[in-house]
Protein backbone atom coordinates (compact mmCIF):
# COMPACT_ATOMS: atom_id res chain seq x y z
CA MET A 1 -10.84 -10.45 -9.89
CA THR A 2 -8.28 -13.18 -9.10
CA LYS A 3 -5.32 -12.73 -6.30
CA GLY A 4 -2.97 -11.75 -9.07
CA VAL A 5 -1.02 -11.48 -12.20
CA SER A 6 2.61 -10.67 -13.80
CA ILE A 7 3.40 -10.21 -16.70
CA LYS A 8 6.38 -9.58 -18.91
CA PHE A 9 7.31 -5.35 -19.19
CA ARG A 10 7.73 -3.70 -22.41
CA SER A 11 6.75 -0.22 -21.60
CA TYR A 12 4.67 1.07 -19.00
CA GLU A 13 2.13 2.87 -21.90
CA THR A 14 1.02 -0.85 -23.00
CA THR A 15 2.03 -3.05 -19.79
CA VAL A 16 0.36 -1.07 -17.27
CA PRO A 17 -3.23 -1.06 -18.88
CA LYS A 18 -2.85 -4.31 -20.55
CA LEU A 19 -2.07 -6.14 -17.22
CA LEU A 20 -5.29 -4.20 -15.28
CA GLU A 21 -7.88 -4.77 -18.18
CA LEU A 22 -6.39 -9.04 -17.42
CA ILE A 23 -7.43 -8.97 -14.12
CA LYS A 24 -10.20 -6.52 -14.69
CA PHE A 25 -9.30 -3.93 -12.31
CA GLU A 26 -12.32 -1.65 -13.21
CA ARG A 27 -14.23 -3.73 -11.65
CA ALA A 28 -12.63 -2.50 -7.74
CA ILE A 29 -13.00 0.94 -9.04
CA GLU A 30 -16.05 1.02 -9.90
CA LYS A 31 -16.93 0.37 -6.51
CA ASN A 32 -15.36 2.81 -4.92
CA THR A 33 -16.14 6.07 -4.36
CA SER A 34 -13.00 7.05 -2.85
CA ILE A 35 -9.56 5.83 -4.12
CA ILE A 36 -5.58 6.45 -3.05
CA LEU A 37 -2.68 6.09 -5.25
CA LYS A 38 0.24 5.72 -3.23
CA PRO A 39 3.54 5.24 -4.88
CA ALA A 40 6.95 5.77 -3.05
CA VAL A 41 8.03 9.38 -2.82
CA ASN A 42 11.59 9.59 -0.68
CA GLN A 43 15.46 10.61 -1.12
CA LYS A 44 16.42 7.24 -2.51
CA ASP A 45 16.03 7.90 -6.11
CA ALA A 46 16.70 4.26 -6.71
CA MET A 47 13.72 3.25 -4.52
CA ASN A 48 11.30 6.19 -5.62
CA THR A 49 8.36 5.27 -8.11
CA PRO A 50 8.62 6.39 -11.64
CA VAL A 51 6.25 9.13 -12.22
CA GLU A 52 5.69 7.27 -15.90
CA PHE A 53 4.23 4.01 -14.25
CA VAL A 54 1.42 6.21 -11.95
CA GLU A 55 0.51 7.99 -14.84
CA GLU A 56 -0.75 4.86 -16.42
CA VAL A 57 -2.61 3.69 -13.18
CA LEU A 58 -4.12 7.01 -12.67
CA LYS A 59 -5.56 6.89 -16.82
CA PHE A 60 -6.97 3.62 -16.13
CA CYS A 61 -8.57 5.13 -13.12
CA LEU A 62 -10.06 8.19 -14.27
CA LYS A 63 -11.26 6.12 -17.25
CA HIS A 64 -13.48 3.48 -14.81
CA LYS A 65 -14.56 5.08 -11.79
CA LYS A 66 -17.79 6.84 -11.15
CA PRO A 67 -18.39 10.92 -11.64
CA GLU A 68 -18.58 11.24 -8.03
CA THR A 69 -15.37 9.19 -7.45
CA SER A 70 -12.39 11.17 -5.45
CA ILE A 71 -8.77 10.49 -6.67
CA PHE A 72 -5.34 11.22 -4.56
CA ILE A 73 -2.07 10.63 -4.66
CA ALA A 74 -1.01 10.33 -0.97
CA GLU A 75 3.02 9.65 0.53
CA GLY A 76 4.58 10.61 4.10
CA SER A 77 7.78 11.03 2.42
CA ASP A 78 10.28 10.10 5.81
CA GLY A 79 13.30 12.66 6.39
CA ALA A 80 12.31 15.20 3.72
CA GLU A 81 8.71 17.46 3.00
CA THR A 82 6.94 15.91 0.62
CA MET A 83 5.55 18.35 -1.46
CA ASP A 84 9.00 19.50 -2.71
CA LEU A 85 9.82 15.86 -3.74
CA PHE A 86 6.16 15.95 -5.11
CA GLU A 87 7.19 18.98 -7.14
CA SER A 88 10.85 17.67 -7.88
CA LEU A 89 9.76 14.36 -9.55
CA GLY A 90 6.71 15.58 -11.30
CA TYR A 91 3.72 14.57 -9.22
CA LYS A 92 2.78 18.29 -9.16
CA THR A 93 2.67 18.39 -12.97
CA LEU A 94 1.33 15.00 -12.92
CA SER A 95 -1.18 16.08 -10.36
CA GLU A 96 -2.37 19.19 -12.32
CA LYS A 97 -2.20 17.70 -15.87
CA TYR A 98 -5.08 15.33 -14.59
CA GLN A 99 -6.55 17.37 -11.66
CA VAL A 100 -6.45 14.47 -8.86
CA GLY A 101 -5.50 15.90 -5.41
CA LEU A 102 -1.55 15.29 -3.64
CA LEU A 103 -2.23 14.52 -0.14
CA ASP A 104 0.86 14.97 2.22
CA LEU A 105 0.08 11.94 4.75
CA ASN A 106 2.63 13.10 7.40
CA GLN A 107 -0.06 16.43 8.13
CA ALA A 108 -3.34 14.85 6.96
CA GLU A 109 -5.79 14.25 9.39
CA ILE A 110 -5.52 11.57 11.64
CA GLU A 111 -7.75 8.98 13.79
CA GLU A 112 -6.35 7.53 16.98
CA ILE A 113 -6.05 3.33 16.05
CA GLN A 114 -5.79 0.65 18.84
CA ASP A 115 -5.27 -2.99 18.69
CA GLY A 116 -4.04 -5.74 20.81
CA ASN A 117 -2.83 -7.35 17.81
CA PHE A 118 0.02 -4.39 17.75
CA THR A 119 3.39 -5.93 18.04
CA LYS A 120 5.34 -3.01 19.65
CA PHE A 121 2.54 0.12 19.38
CA GLU A 122 0.22 1.03 21.97
CA SER A 123 -1.62 3.07 19.78
CA ILE A 124 -0.63 4.26 15.96
CA ARG A 125 -2.07 7.56 14.46
CA TYR A 126 -3.42 6.84 11.35
CA PRO A 127 -4.31 9.22 8.28
CA LYS A 128 -7.81 8.85 8.55
CA LEU A 129 -9.28 9.59 4.57
CA LEU A 130 -6.35 6.30 4.26
CA LEU A 131 -9.55 4.67 6.70
CA ASN A 132 -12.33 5.21 4.00
CA SER A 133 -10.39 4.94 0.94
CA PHE A 134 -9.88 2.09 -1.83
CA ILE A 135 -5.69 2.17 -1.61
CA VAL A 136 -4.31 0.84 -4.30
CA SER A 137 0.13 0.82 -3.17
CA LEU A 138 2.53 1.21 -5.93
CA PRO A 139 5.86 0.73 -5.13
CA LYS A 140 8.83 0.40 -7.17
CA LEU A 141 10.47 -3.20 -6.32
CA SER A 142 14.38 -3.06 -4.97
CA GLN A 143 16.34 -4.00 -2.42
CA ASP A 144 16.28 -2.25 0.83
CA GLY A 145 19.06 -2.22 3.33
CA GLU A 146 16.57 -2.35 6.06
CA LEU A 147 13.87 -4.31 5.42
CA GLU A 148 15.78 -6.40 2.55
CA MET A 149 13.02 -5.64 0.06
CA GLN A 150 10.56 -2.65 -1.03
CA GLY A 151 7.13 -3.58 -2.03
CA SER A 152 3.51 -3.07 -1.57
CA LEU A 153 3.77 -3.57 2.46
CA SER A 154 6.46 -2.24 2.95
CA ASN A 155 5.74 1.05 0.72
CA MET A 156 2.79 1.63 3.49
CA LEU A 157 5.37 2.93 6.07
CA GLY A 158 4.41 6.31 4.63
CA ALA A 159 1.72 6.21 6.52
CA PHE A 160 3.37 7.17 10.06
CA PRO A 161 2.55 10.81 9.65
CA SER A 162 6.17 12.27 10.55
CA ARG A 163 4.81 15.01 12.97
CA TYR A 164 3.64 12.75 15.32
CA TYR A 165 7.10 9.77 14.60
CA GLN A 166 9.70 11.67 13.97
CA GLY A 167 12.86 12.21 15.93
CA LEU A 168 13.44 15.71 18.43
CA PHE A 169 16.13 17.27 16.43
CA ALA A 170 16.03 15.17 12.58
CA ARG A 171 12.88 14.78 10.44
CA LYS A 172 13.68 10.92 9.76
CA LYS A 173 10.66 8.87 11.57
CA SER A 174 12.78 7.38 13.82
CA LYS A 175 10.19 6.76 16.45
CA ILE A 176 9.08 3.83 14.00
CA ARG A 177 12.11 2.44 14.60
CA LYS A 178 12.70 1.90 18.28
CA TRP A 179 12.51 -1.73 17.10
CA PRO A 180 13.22 -3.79 13.80
CA LEU A 181 11.74 -1.74 11.29
CA LYS A 182 9.41 -5.33 10.58
CA TYR A 183 7.20 -4.48 13.77
CA ALA A 184 6.33 -1.09 12.21
CA VAL A 185 5.39 -2.75 8.79
CA HIS A 186 3.43 -5.12 10.74
CA ASP A 187 1.82 -2.58 13.08
CA ILE A 188 0.96 -0.38 10.18
CA LEU A 189 -1.18 -3.13 8.22
CA ARG A 190 -3.61 -3.86 11.37
CA CYS A 191 -4.79 -0.50 10.76
CA LYS A 192 -5.65 -1.39 6.96
CA MET A 193 -3.64 -3.06 4.72
CA PRO A 194 -4.02 -1.58 0.91
CA ASP A 195 -6.50 -2.99 -0.96
CA PHE A 196 -4.72 -4.02 -4.45
CA THR A 197 -1.00 -3.27 -5.50
CA VAL A 198 0.57 -2.69 -8.64
CA ILE A 199 4.28 -3.24 -8.67
CA ASP A 200 6.68 -1.51 -11.30
CA ALA A 201 9.33 -4.66 -11.76
CA SER A 202 10.30 -3.17 -14.93
CA GLU A 203 14.08 -3.64 -13.92
CA GLN A 204 13.08 -7.32 -13.35
CA GLY A 205 11.27 -7.33 -16.62
CA ALA A 206 7.59 -7.50 -15.29
CA ILE A 207 4.63 -5.51 -13.47
CA LEU A 208 2.93 -7.37 -11.07
CA ALA A 209 -0.64 -6.52 -9.83
CA GLY A 210 -3.26 -8.02 -7.42
CA PHE A 211 -3.61 -8.36 -3.78
CA PRO A 212 -0.56 -7.08 -1.66
CA LEU A 213 0.44 -9.51 0.18
CA ASP A 214 0.80 -12.96 -2.83
CA MET A 215 2.29 -10.36 -4.82
CA ASP A 216 5.35 -9.29 -2.50
CA LYS A 217 5.72 -13.13 -2.26
CA GLN A 218 6.14 -13.15 -5.97
CA ALA A 219 8.00 -9.53 -6.23
CA ALA A 220 10.83 -11.32 -3.80
CA LYS A 221 11.27 -14.07 -5.87
CA LEU A 222 11.91 -11.70 -8.73
CA LEU A 223 14.85 -10.32 -6.01
CA GLY A 224 16.54 -13.75 -5.86
CA LYS A 225 14.76 -14.21 -2.43
CA GLU A 226 12.34 -16.56 -0.40
CA TRP A 227 9.41 -14.83 0.84
CA LYS A 228 9.59 -16.72 3.79
CA ASP A 229 13.61 -15.22 4.41
CA VAL A 230 12.24 -11.90 4.00
CA GLN A 231 11.31 -10.83 7.73
CA HIS A 232 8.17 -8.36 7.70
CA LEU A 233 6.43 -10.51 4.79
CA ARG A 234 7.18 -13.54 6.88
CA LEU A 235 5.42 -12.04 10.24
CA ILE A 236 2.69 -10.89 7.77
CA ASP A 237 2.20 -13.96 6.75
CA GLU A 238 1.76 -16.07 10.16
CA ASP A 239 -0.63 -12.99 11.67
CA PHE A 240 -2.58 -12.02 9.01
CA GLU A 241 -3.33 -15.74 7.68
CA GLN A 242 -4.36 -16.35 11.10
CA ALA A 243 -6.83 -13.90 11.42
CA PHE A 244 -8.23 -15.01 7.85
CA ALA A 245 -8.46 -18.17 8.77
CA GLN A 246 -10.31 -17.11 12.05
CA GLU A 247 -12.69 -15.30 9.63
CA ALA A 248 -13.46 -17.96 7.16
CA ALA A 249 -14.50 -20.04 10.25
CA LYS A 250 -16.73 -17.58 11.62
CA GLU A 251 -18.67 -17.44 8.07
CA ALA A 252 -18.76 -20.45 7.82
CA GLN A 253 -20.81 -20.98 11.31
CA VAL A 254 -22.92 -18.46 10.27
CA SER A 255 -23.33 -20.00 7.13
CA THR A 256 -24.14 -23.47 8.66
CA THR A 257 -26.48 -21.83 11.54
CA SER A 258 -30.12 -23.19 10.81
CA PRO A 259 -32.82 -20.15 10.11
CA SER A 260 -34.93 -21.71 13.00
CA GLU A 261 -31.55 -21.71 15.52
CA ALA A 262 -30.79 -17.87 14.43
CA SER A 263 -34.15 -17.11 15.47
CA LYS A 264 -33.96 -18.25 19.09
CA LYS A 265 -30.36 -16.38 19.45
């Protein structure tokens, strides 16, 4: 599967399956037994992922998944009851139509994660189901007053469960805003990077699909931005590219170790 593809938007019904077939997304679906579709569902209408868009991704997953594979639509809304928004925005009807589960990440079972590469958090309470699932981030590309843009990576802020990160007198996840929000995006991605993204950039004339960081860089251009000027993208790129390089170096070292050398260790 290539890093990513962008094609001209015509309609969700025709463009989404065409794009997913082009990038051979079915190969990823067939390998996994738990798939999480993560739309953006919040109180800002301009930033909500349209249910019609998610439906086309869901239909593609259902068509190509193994019989034993589970699919959930998951979100942890910021400042509102997730299930209420699921109902008002049509996600409850969608889940009933296709018999897939809805998951409120604000109330999900968690695992506490510590990572020496967190920039601000000592530890993060992270939804356990996400750790063992193939996560597909499904944002609606839009401008964002706090983060400059909403894309596949910032969409994962919904993985912060509000029961641990909301303020004392408000539902808003104020505890992730002790510092500029780019740090919360970075640190939640240290827990787990989404495995794939399909970005609804229909208002900009396109749909994008592929690896999240690469697709967010492309999506920034559709908003008239240089991705290096988007603070959370620059922070994530610098950190994760270094991690990728270190991992590649380790793999290269292993591959160049002779059998005799390996047996001595």
